[in-house]
Amino acid sequence: MDLLEYQGKQLFARHGLRVSEGRAVTTAEDAVAAASELGYPVVVKAQVLIGGRGKAGGVKLAGDDAEVRKHAQNILGMDIRGHVVRTLWIERASDIAAEYYAAVLLDRSAKKPLVMFSTHGGVDIEQVPKEMIVRHHVDALEGLSREEALAVAEQGGADADVRDGVADALTALYDVWISEDATLAEINPLIVTPAREVRALDAKVSLDGNALFRHPENQSLSDSENEDPIERRAREQGVQYVKLDGDIGILGNGAGLVMSTLDVVAQAGGAPANFLDAGGGSDADTIKQAVELILANDAVKAVLFNIFGGITRCDEVARGLIAAFQEIEPSVPFVVRLDGTNDVEGRKLLADAALPNVHPAKTMNEAAAMVVALAAGQPAGAAA
Ligand code: GDP
Ligand code: MN
């Protein structure tokens, strides 16, 4: 779950990280009112879930009412690489002596939190030579100590008089990352002002959606405007759905089974269009909802149902599927693999119903080969 800059800054402020005062607004009139409250000069900033807003013309300095109004009117509705601006952040402008970079993220290969710091901030961090970025792994049980943070600041070449300020910022950023269950907390630029104060001028924060239940106060931060519409629908329906880039719709019962289904389809040369865990649900409504979600993605050319019957019996799933198909009449082929409790009965039900465009399969590998062939416009038997 990605946060807008101003939402990230609000989290920063809660953890003692210094940010500039500002207001979120949605109209040019409110932008002017906010600016005169804050005092000039201000910065008018597009709030979209994509970086490089400055270069795209989405960040502008303004010295008076007329300038704020002009920039607000220009930026509202602006399309920044596919993201339409609906909210502005009006912030008291800062004087900048230096632009640094700081981030905390999880280094999966090292299985440790990673603190990154560079005195070459303000630009795309991918463009900064590796040797100019300090990478410091943190012991997750110990946390980031003040000594470590100071060492990182020094190693990165922060001016001596701001090392304390940088260490404060790094420890606060680490605190944001760990205690808010963030997957990324990034500041670019972390500025040094002429008065030698260290402050976050930008904020890029992603929260772990699966940990959101631990942070009810963050629930409202999800910017559903920018969320994928199918994922949003799924979330509202309480279905575990993740959109992927391929053209083969996937449904399974149980997260582990769905994950291995994705693997098997990829191995058979196909590209999954989604992850969908139907859980223990097998009634017609659940199946119908799931089929509708999968087919809401226009890229889907064929669908694989991979059901392993346990507590959820295969005959129940077959009945659910038959009822769902009567209502939806899907236009793309379905491969259905039923195995486990009552699988023989389930397959017989499906065969008797003779649903158009439904191809039963016995094993996962067979099912994957069939669905890959069907998605490529070949007959189901082509790959088998
Ligand atoms: P991004 O382009 O999406 O990363 O947006 P940023 O929030 O990082 O802003 C882009 C750039 O605008 C920064 O790197 C600064 O150089 C400049 N900028 C943003 N806020 C201010 C400010 O208050 N004062 C000054 N002088 N420049 C600013
Ligand atoms: Mn930035």
Coordinates of C-alpha atoms and ligand atoms in Angstrom, one line a residue:
M1 CA 0.0 0.0 0.0
D2 CA 1.7 3.1 -1.2
L3 CA 1.2 6.5 0.5
L4 CA 1.1 9.9 -1.0
E5 CA 3.9 12.2 -0.1
Y6 CA 1.9 14.2 2.4
Q7 CA 0.6 11.0 4.1
G8 CA 4.1 9.8 4.4
K9 CA 5.2 13.1 5.9
Q10 CA 2.3 12.8 8.5
L11 CA 3.7 9.4 9.5
F12 CA 7.2 10.9 9.7
A13 CA 6.0 13.7 11.9
R14 CA 4.4 11.2 14.3
H15 CA 7.8 9.6 14.8
G16 CA 9.7 12.8 15.3
L17 CA 11.2 13.2 11.9
R18 CA 11.4 16.9 10.8
V19 CA 9.1 17.9 8.0
S20 CA 7.9 21.3 6.7
E21 CA 4.4 22.5 7.7
G22 CA 1.8 22.1 5.0
R23 CA -1.8 21.5 4.0
A24 CA -3.5 19.0 1.6
V25 CA -6.1 20.7 -0.7
T26 CA -8.1 19.7 -3.7
T27 CA -9.0 23.1 -5.2
A28 CA -7.1 26.2 -6.3
E29 CA -9.1 28.4 -3.9
D30 CA -8.1 26.2 -1.0
A31 CA -4.5 26.2 -2.2
V32 CA -4.5 30.0 -2.0
A33 CA -6.1 30.0 1.5
A34 CA -3.6 27.4 2.7
A35 CA -0.7 29.3 1.3
S36 CA -1.6 32.6 3.0
E37 CA -2.1 30.7 6.3
L38 CA 1.4 29.1 5.9
G39 CA 3.1 32.3 4.8
Y40 CA 5.0 32.8 1.5
P41 CA 7.0 31.5 -0.3
V42 CA 5.3 28.1 -0.6
V43 CA 5.7 25.0 -2.8
V44 CA 2.8 23.6 -4.7
K45 CA 3.2 19.8 -5.0
A46 CA 1.2 17.3 -7.0
Q47 CA 0.2 14.3 -4.9
V48 CA 0.5 11.2 -7.0
L49 CA 1.9 7.8 -6.4
I50 CA 4.8 8.2 -8.8
G51 CA 8.2 9.9 -8.5
G52 CA 9.8 12.5 -10.7
R53 CA 7.0 15.0 -10.2
G54 CA 9.5 17.9 -10.1
K55 CA 10.7 17.1 -13.6
A56 CA 7.1 16.6 -14.9
G57 CA 6.2 20.1 -13.7
G58 CA 4.3 18.9 -10.6
V59 CA 6.4 20.8 -8.1
K60 CA 6.4 24.6 -8.2
L61 CA 7.5 27.5 -6.0
A62 CA 5.1 30.3 -5.5
G63 CA 5.7 33.7 -3.9
D64 CA 2.1 35.2 -3.8
D65 CA -1.6 34.4 -4.1
A66 CA -1.6 34.8 -7.9
E67 CA 1.3 32.4 -8.4
V68 CA -0.2 29.8 -6.1
R69 CA -3.5 30.0 -8.0
K70 CA -1.8 29.7 -11.3
H71 CA 0.3 26.7 -10.3
A72 CA -2.6 25.0 -8.5
Q73 CA -4.8 25.4 -11.6
N74 CA -2.1 24.0 -13.8
I75 CA -1.2 21.0 -11.6
L76 CA -4.7 19.9 -10.6
G77 CA -5.9 17.5 -13.3
M78 CA -2.3 17.1 -14.7
D79 CA -1.5 13.6 -15.9
I80 CA 1.9 12.6 -14.6
R81 CA 2.8 9.3 -16.4
G82 CA -0.7 7.9 -16.1
H83 CA -1.4 9.4 -12.6
V84 CA -4.0 12.2 -12.6
V85 CA -3.4 14.8 -9.9
R86 CA -6.5 15.3 -7.6
T87 CA -4.7 16.5 -4.5
L88 CA -2.1 19.2 -3.9
W89 CA 0.2 19.5 -0.9
I90 CA 0.9 23.2 -0.2
E91 CA 4.1 23.4 1.9
R92 CA 6.1 26.2 3.4
A93 CA 9.1 26.5 1.1
S94 CA 12.6 25.6 2.4
D95 CA 16.0 27.0 1.6
I96 CA 18.3 24.3 0.6
A97 CA 22.0 24.1 1.2
A98 CA 22.4 20.4 0.4
E99 CA 20.3 17.5 -0.7
Y100 CA 20.9 14.0 0.8
Y101 CA 19.2 10.6 0.4
A102 CA 18.0 8.2 3.1
A103 CA 15.9 5.0 3.0
V104 CA 15.1 2.0 5.0
L105 CA 13.9 -1.2 3.4
L106 CA 14.0 -5.0 3.8
D107 CA 17.0 -6.6 2.1
R108 CA 15.4 -10.0 1.3
S109 CA 18.7 -11.7 0.2
A110 CA 20.4 -10.7 3.5
K111 CA 17.1 -11.2 5.4
K112 CA 17.8 -8.0 7.3
P113 CA 16.6 -4.4 7.4
L114 CA 18.8 -2.2 5.2
V115 CA 19.5 1.5 5.8
M116 CA 20.7 3.4 2.8
F117 CA 22.2 6.9 2.9
S118 CA 23.9 9.2 0.5
T119 CA 25.0 12.8 0.4
H120 CA 24.1 12.8 -3.3
G121 CA 20.4 13.1 -3.1
G122 CA 17.7 15.1 -4.9
V123 CA 18.3 13.1 -8.1
D124 CA 17.1 9.7 -9.2
I125 CA 19.0 7.3 -6.8
E126 CA 19.4 4.8 -9.6
Q127 CA 21.7 7.3 -11.3
V128 CA 24.0 7.7 -8.2
P129 CA 27.1 5.6 -8.4
K130 CA 27.0 2.6 -6.0
E131 CA 30.1 3.7 -4.1
M132 CA 28.5 7.0 -3.2
I133 CA 25.7 5.2 -1.3
V134 CA 26.2 3.7 2.2
R135 CA 24.4 0.4 2.8
H136 CA 24.1 -0.6 6.4
H137 CA 22.4 -3.8 7.6
V138 CA 20.6 -3.6 10.9
D139 CA 20.0 -6.3 13.4
A140 CA 16.2 -6.4 13.5
L141 CA 16.1 -7.4 17.2
E142 CA 18.5 -4.7 18.2
G143 CA 17.2 -1.9 16.0
L144 CA 19.3 1.0 14.7
S145 CA 21.4 2.4 17.5
R146 CA 22.5 6.1 17.6
E147 CA 26.1 5.0 17.2
E148 CA 25.3 3.1 14.1
A149 CA 23.3 6.0 12.7
L150 CA 26.2 8.4 13.4
A151 CA 28.6 6.1 11.7
V152 CA 26.4 5.8 8.6
A153 CA 26.2 9.7 8.5
E154 CA 30.0 10.0 8.8
Q155 CA 30.7 7.2 6.3
G156 CA 28.4 8.8 3.8
G157 CA 30.3 12.1 4.1
A158 CA 27.7 14.2 5.8
D159 CA 29.1 17.5 6.9
A160 CA 30.4 17.2 10.5
D161 CA 28.0 19.8 11.8
V162 CA 24.9 18.0 10.6
R163 CA 25.8 14.4 11.5
D164 CA 23.7 14.6 14.6
G165 CA 20.8 15.8 12.6
V166 CA 21.3 13.1 10.0
A167 CA 21.5 10.4 12.7
D168 CA 18.3 11.8 14.2
A169 CA 16.6 11.5 10.8
L170 CA 17.9 8.0 10.2
T171 CA 16.8 6.6 13.6
A172 CA 13.4 8.3 13.2
L173 CA 13.1 6.8 9.7
Y174 CA 14.0 3.4 11.0
D175 CA 11.4 3.8 13.7
V176 CA 8.8 4.7 11.1
W177 CA 9.7 1.6 9.0
I178 CA 9.7 -0.9 11.9
S179 CA 6.8 0.4 14.0
E180 CA 4.4 1.2 11.1
D181 CA 5.1 -2.1 9.3
A182 CA 6.4 -0.3 6.3
T183 CA 8.0 -2.1 3.4
L184 CA 9.8 1.0 2.3
A185 CA 10.5 4.4 3.9
E186 CA 12.5 6.7 1.6
I187 CA 13.4 10.4 1.7
N188 CA 14.7 12.1 -1.4
P189 CA 15.8 14.7 -0.8
L190 CA 16.7 14.8 2.9
I191 CA 17.7 18.4 3.0
V192 CA 20.2 20.5 5.0
T193 CA 19.0 24.1 5.3
P194 CA 21.3 27.1 5.4
A195 CA 20.5 27.1 9.2
R196 CA 22.0 23.5 9.2
E197 CA 18.7 21.9 10.1
V198 CA 18.1 18.4 8.6
R199 CA 14.6 17.9 7.2
A200 CA 12.6 15.5 5.0
L201 CA 11.5 17.4 1.8
D202 CA 9.9 14.4 0.2
A203 CA 8.4 11.1 1.5
K204 CA 7.9 7.8 -0.2
V205 CA 6.4 5.2 2.1
S206 CA 4.8 1.8 1.4
L207 CA 3.0 0.0 4.1
D208 CA 2.5 -3.7 4.3
G209 CA -1.2 -4.2 3.6
N210 CA -1.2 -7.5 5.4
A211 CA -0.1 -5.8 8.6
L212 CA -2.8 -3.0 8.4
F213 CA -5.0 -4.7 11.0
R214 CA -2.3 -3.8 13.5
H215 CA -2.6 -0.1 12.5
P216 CA -6.3 0.8 12.3
E217 CA -5.3 4.5 12.3
N218 CA -3.5 3.9 8.9
Q219 CA -6.5 2.2 7.3
S220 CA -7.9 5.5 5.9
L221 CA -4.5 6.2 4.2
S222 CA -5.1 3.7 1.4
D223 CA -5.7 6.0 -1.6
S224 CA -8.3 3.9 -3.3
E225 CA -8.3 6.4 -6.2
N226 CA -4.9 5.1 -7.2
E227 CA -5.4 1.5 -6.4
D228 CA -6.0 -1.1 -9.1
P229 CA -9.8 -1.2 -9.5
I230 CA -10.0 -5.0 -9.5
E231 CA -7.8 -5.3 -6.5
R232 CA -10.0 -2.7 -4.7
R233 CA -13.2 -4.7 -5.6
A234 CA -11.5 -7.9 -4.3
R235 CA -10.5 -6.2 -1.1
E236 CA -14.0 -4.9 -0.5
Q237 CA -15.4 -8.4 -1.1
G238 CA -12.8 -9.9 1.2
V239 CA -11.2 -12.0 -1.5
Q240 CA -7.4 -12.5 -1.7
Y241 CA -6.6 -11.3 -5.2
V242 CA -3.4 -9.9 -6.7
K243 CA -3.3 -8.7 -10.2
L244 CA -0.3 -10.0 -12.3
D245 CA 0.8 -9.2 -15.8
G246 CA -0.1 -12.4 -17.8
D247 CA -3.2 -13.7 -19.6
I248 CA -4.1 -16.8 -17.6
G249 CA -6.6 -16.3 -14.8
I250 CA -5.9 -18.5 -11.8
L251 CA -8.2 -19.7 -9.0
G252 CA -7.3 -22.1 -6.3
N253 CA -8.3 -22.9 -2.7
G254 CA -5.5 -22.2 -0.2
A255 CA -2.7 -19.7 -0.7
G256 CA 0.0 -22.4 -0.9
L257 CA -1.9 -24.2 -3.7
V258 CA -2.4 -21.0 -5.6
M259 CA 1.3 -20.1 -5.3
S260 CA 2.3 -23.5 -6.7
T261 CA -0.3 -23.2 -9.4
L262 CA 1.3 -20.0 -10.5
D263 CA 4.7 -21.8 -10.6
V264 CA 3.3 -24.8 -12.6
V265 CA 1.6 -22.5 -15.1
A266 CA 4.9 -20.5 -15.5
Q267 CA 6.8 -23.7 -16.0
A268 CA 4.4 -24.8 -18.7
G269 CA 5.3 -21.6 -20.5
G270 CA 2.2 -19.5 -19.5
A271 CA 1.9 -16.2 -17.7
P272 CA -0.6 -15.9 -14.8
A273 CA -2.9 -12.9 -14.9
N274 CA -3.6 -13.0 -11.2
F275 CA -3.4 -14.7 -7.8
L276 CA -6.8 -15.6 -6.4
D277 CA -7.3 -17.7 -3.3
A278 CA -11.0 -18.7 -2.9
G279 CA -10.2 -20.1 0.5
G280 CA -12.7 -22.6 1.8
G281 CA -15.5 -21.0 -0.2
S282 CA -17.2 -23.3 -2.6
D283 CA -20.8 -22.1 -2.9
A284 CA -22.1 -20.7 -6.1
D285 CA -22.0 -17.1 -4.9
T286 CA -18.3 -17.3 -3.9
I287 CA -17.3 -19.0 -7.1
K288 CA -19.4 -16.6 -9.2
Q289 CA -17.7 -13.6 -7.4
A290 CA -14.3 -15.1 -8.0
V291 CA -15.0 -15.8 -11.7
E292 CA -16.3 -12.2 -12.1
L293 CA -13.1 -10.8 -10.5
I294 CA -10.9 -12.9 -12.8
L295 CA -12.8 -12.0 -15.9
A296 CA -12.8 -8.3 -15.0
N297 CA -9.2 -8.3 -16.2
D298 CA -9.5 -7.9 -20.0
A299 CA -6.1 -9.5 -20.5
V300 CA -7.4 -12.9 -19.4
K301 CA -7.6 -15.4 -22.3
A302 CA -8.1 -18.6 -20.4
V303 CA -8.7 -19.6 -16.7
L304 CA -7.4 -22.4 -14.6
F305 CA -9.4 -23.6 -11.6
N306 CA -7.2 -25.7 -9.3
I307 CA -9.1 -27.2 -6.5
F308 CA -7.8 -29.7 -4.0
G309 CA -10.7 -31.0 -2.0
G310 CA -10.3 -31.3 1.7
I311 CA -12.9 -29.8 4.0
T312 CA -14.1 -28.1 0.8
R313 CA -15.5 -31.0 -1.2
C314 CA -15.0 -31.2 -4.9
D315 CA -18.6 -32.0 -5.6
E316 CA -19.6 -28.8 -3.8
V317 CA -17.1 -26.8 -5.9
A318 CA -18.5 -28.5 -9.1
R319 CA -22.0 -27.5 -8.1
G320 CA -20.9 -23.9 -7.4
L321 CA -19.2 -23.7 -10.7
I322 CA -22.2 -25.1 -12.6
A323 CA -24.5 -22.6 -10.9
A324 CA -22.0 -19.7 -11.5
F325 CA -21.7 -20.6 -15.2
Q326 CA -25.4 -20.6 -15.7
E327 CA -25.4 -16.9 -14.6
I328 CA -22.2 -15.7 -16.2
E329 CA -21.7 -17.6 -19.4
P330 CA -18.0 -16.8 -19.6
S331 CA -16.5 -16.2 -23.0
V332 CA -13.0 -17.7 -22.4
P333 CA -12.1 -21.4 -21.9
F334 CA -11.8 -22.8 -18.3
V335 CA -9.7 -25.7 -17.3
V336 CA -10.9 -27.3 -14.1
R337 CA -8.7 -29.6 -12.0
L338 CA -10.5 -31.3 -9.2
D339 CA -8.6 -33.6 -6.9
G340 CA -9.1 -34.8 -3.3
T341 CA -12.3 -35.3 -1.4
N342 CA -15.2 -36.4 -3.7
D343 CA -13.2 -35.6 -6.8
V344 CA -14.7 -38.5 -8.8
E345 CA -18.2 -37.2 -8.0
G346 CA -17.2 -33.6 -8.8
R347 CA -15.7 -34.5 -12.2
K348 CA -18.8 -36.5 -13.0
L349 CA -21.1 -33.6 -12.1
L350 CA -19.0 -31.3 -14.4
A351 CA -19.0 -33.9 -17.2
D352 CA -22.8 -34.4 -17.0
A353 CA -23.4 -30.6 -17.0
A354 CA -21.4 -30.5 -20.2
L355 CA -20.7 -26.8 -19.7
P356 CA -19.5 -25.2 -22.9
N357 CA -15.8 -24.1 -22.8
V358 CA -15.0 -26.1 -19.6
H359 CA -12.2 -28.7 -19.8
P360 CA -11.7 -31.0 -16.9
A361 CA -8.2 -32.1 -15.9
K362 CA -6.9 -34.6 -13.4
T363 CA -3.5 -33.4 -12.5
M364 CA -2.0 -30.0 -12.0
N365 CA 0.6 -30.5 -14.8
E366 CA -2.0 -31.6 -17.2
A367 CA -4.2 -28.7 -16.3
A368 CA -1.4 -26.2 -16.7
A369 CA -0.4 -27.6 -20.1
M370 CA -4.1 -27.4 -21.2
V371 CA -4.7 -23.8 -20.0
V372 CA -1.4 -22.6 -21.6
A373 CA -2.5 -24.2 -25.0
L374 CA -6.0 -22.7 -24.7
A375 CA -4.7 -19.2 -23.9
A376 CA -2.5 -19.4 -27.0
G377 CA -5.6 -20.2 -29.0
Q378 CA -4.8 -23.9 -29.5
P379 CA -7.1 -26.8 -28.7
A380 CA -6.8 -28.0 -25.1
G381 CA -5.3 -31.3 -26.2
A382 CA -2.5 -29.5 -28.1
A383 CA 0.1 -29.6 -25.3
A384 CA -1.1 -32.7 -23.6
Ligands
GDP1 P1 9.9 14.4 -6.9 O1 10.4 15.1 -8.1 O2 8.6 13.7 -7.2 O3 10.9 13.6 -6.3 O4 9.4 15.6 -5.8 P2 10.3 16.3 -4.6 O5 9.4 16.5 -3.5 O6 11.5 15.5 -4.3 O7 10.7 17.7 -5.2 C1 11.5 17.7 -6.4 C2 12.5 18.8 -6.2 O8 11.9 20.1 -6.0 C3 13.4 18.7 -5.0 O9 14.5 17.8 -5.2 C4 13.9 20.1 -4.7 O10 15.0 20.4 -5.5 C5 12.7 20.9 -5.2 N1 11.9 21.4 -4.1 C6 10.9 20.8 -3.5 N2 10.5 21.5 -2.4 C7 11.3 22.6 -2.3 C8 11.4 23.7 -1.4 O11 10.7 23.8 -0.4 N3 12.3 24.6 -1.7 C9 13.2 24.5 -2.8 N4 14.1 25.5 -3.0 N5 13.1 23.5 -3.6 C10 12.2 22.5 -3.4
MN2 MN 11.8 13.3 -4.5

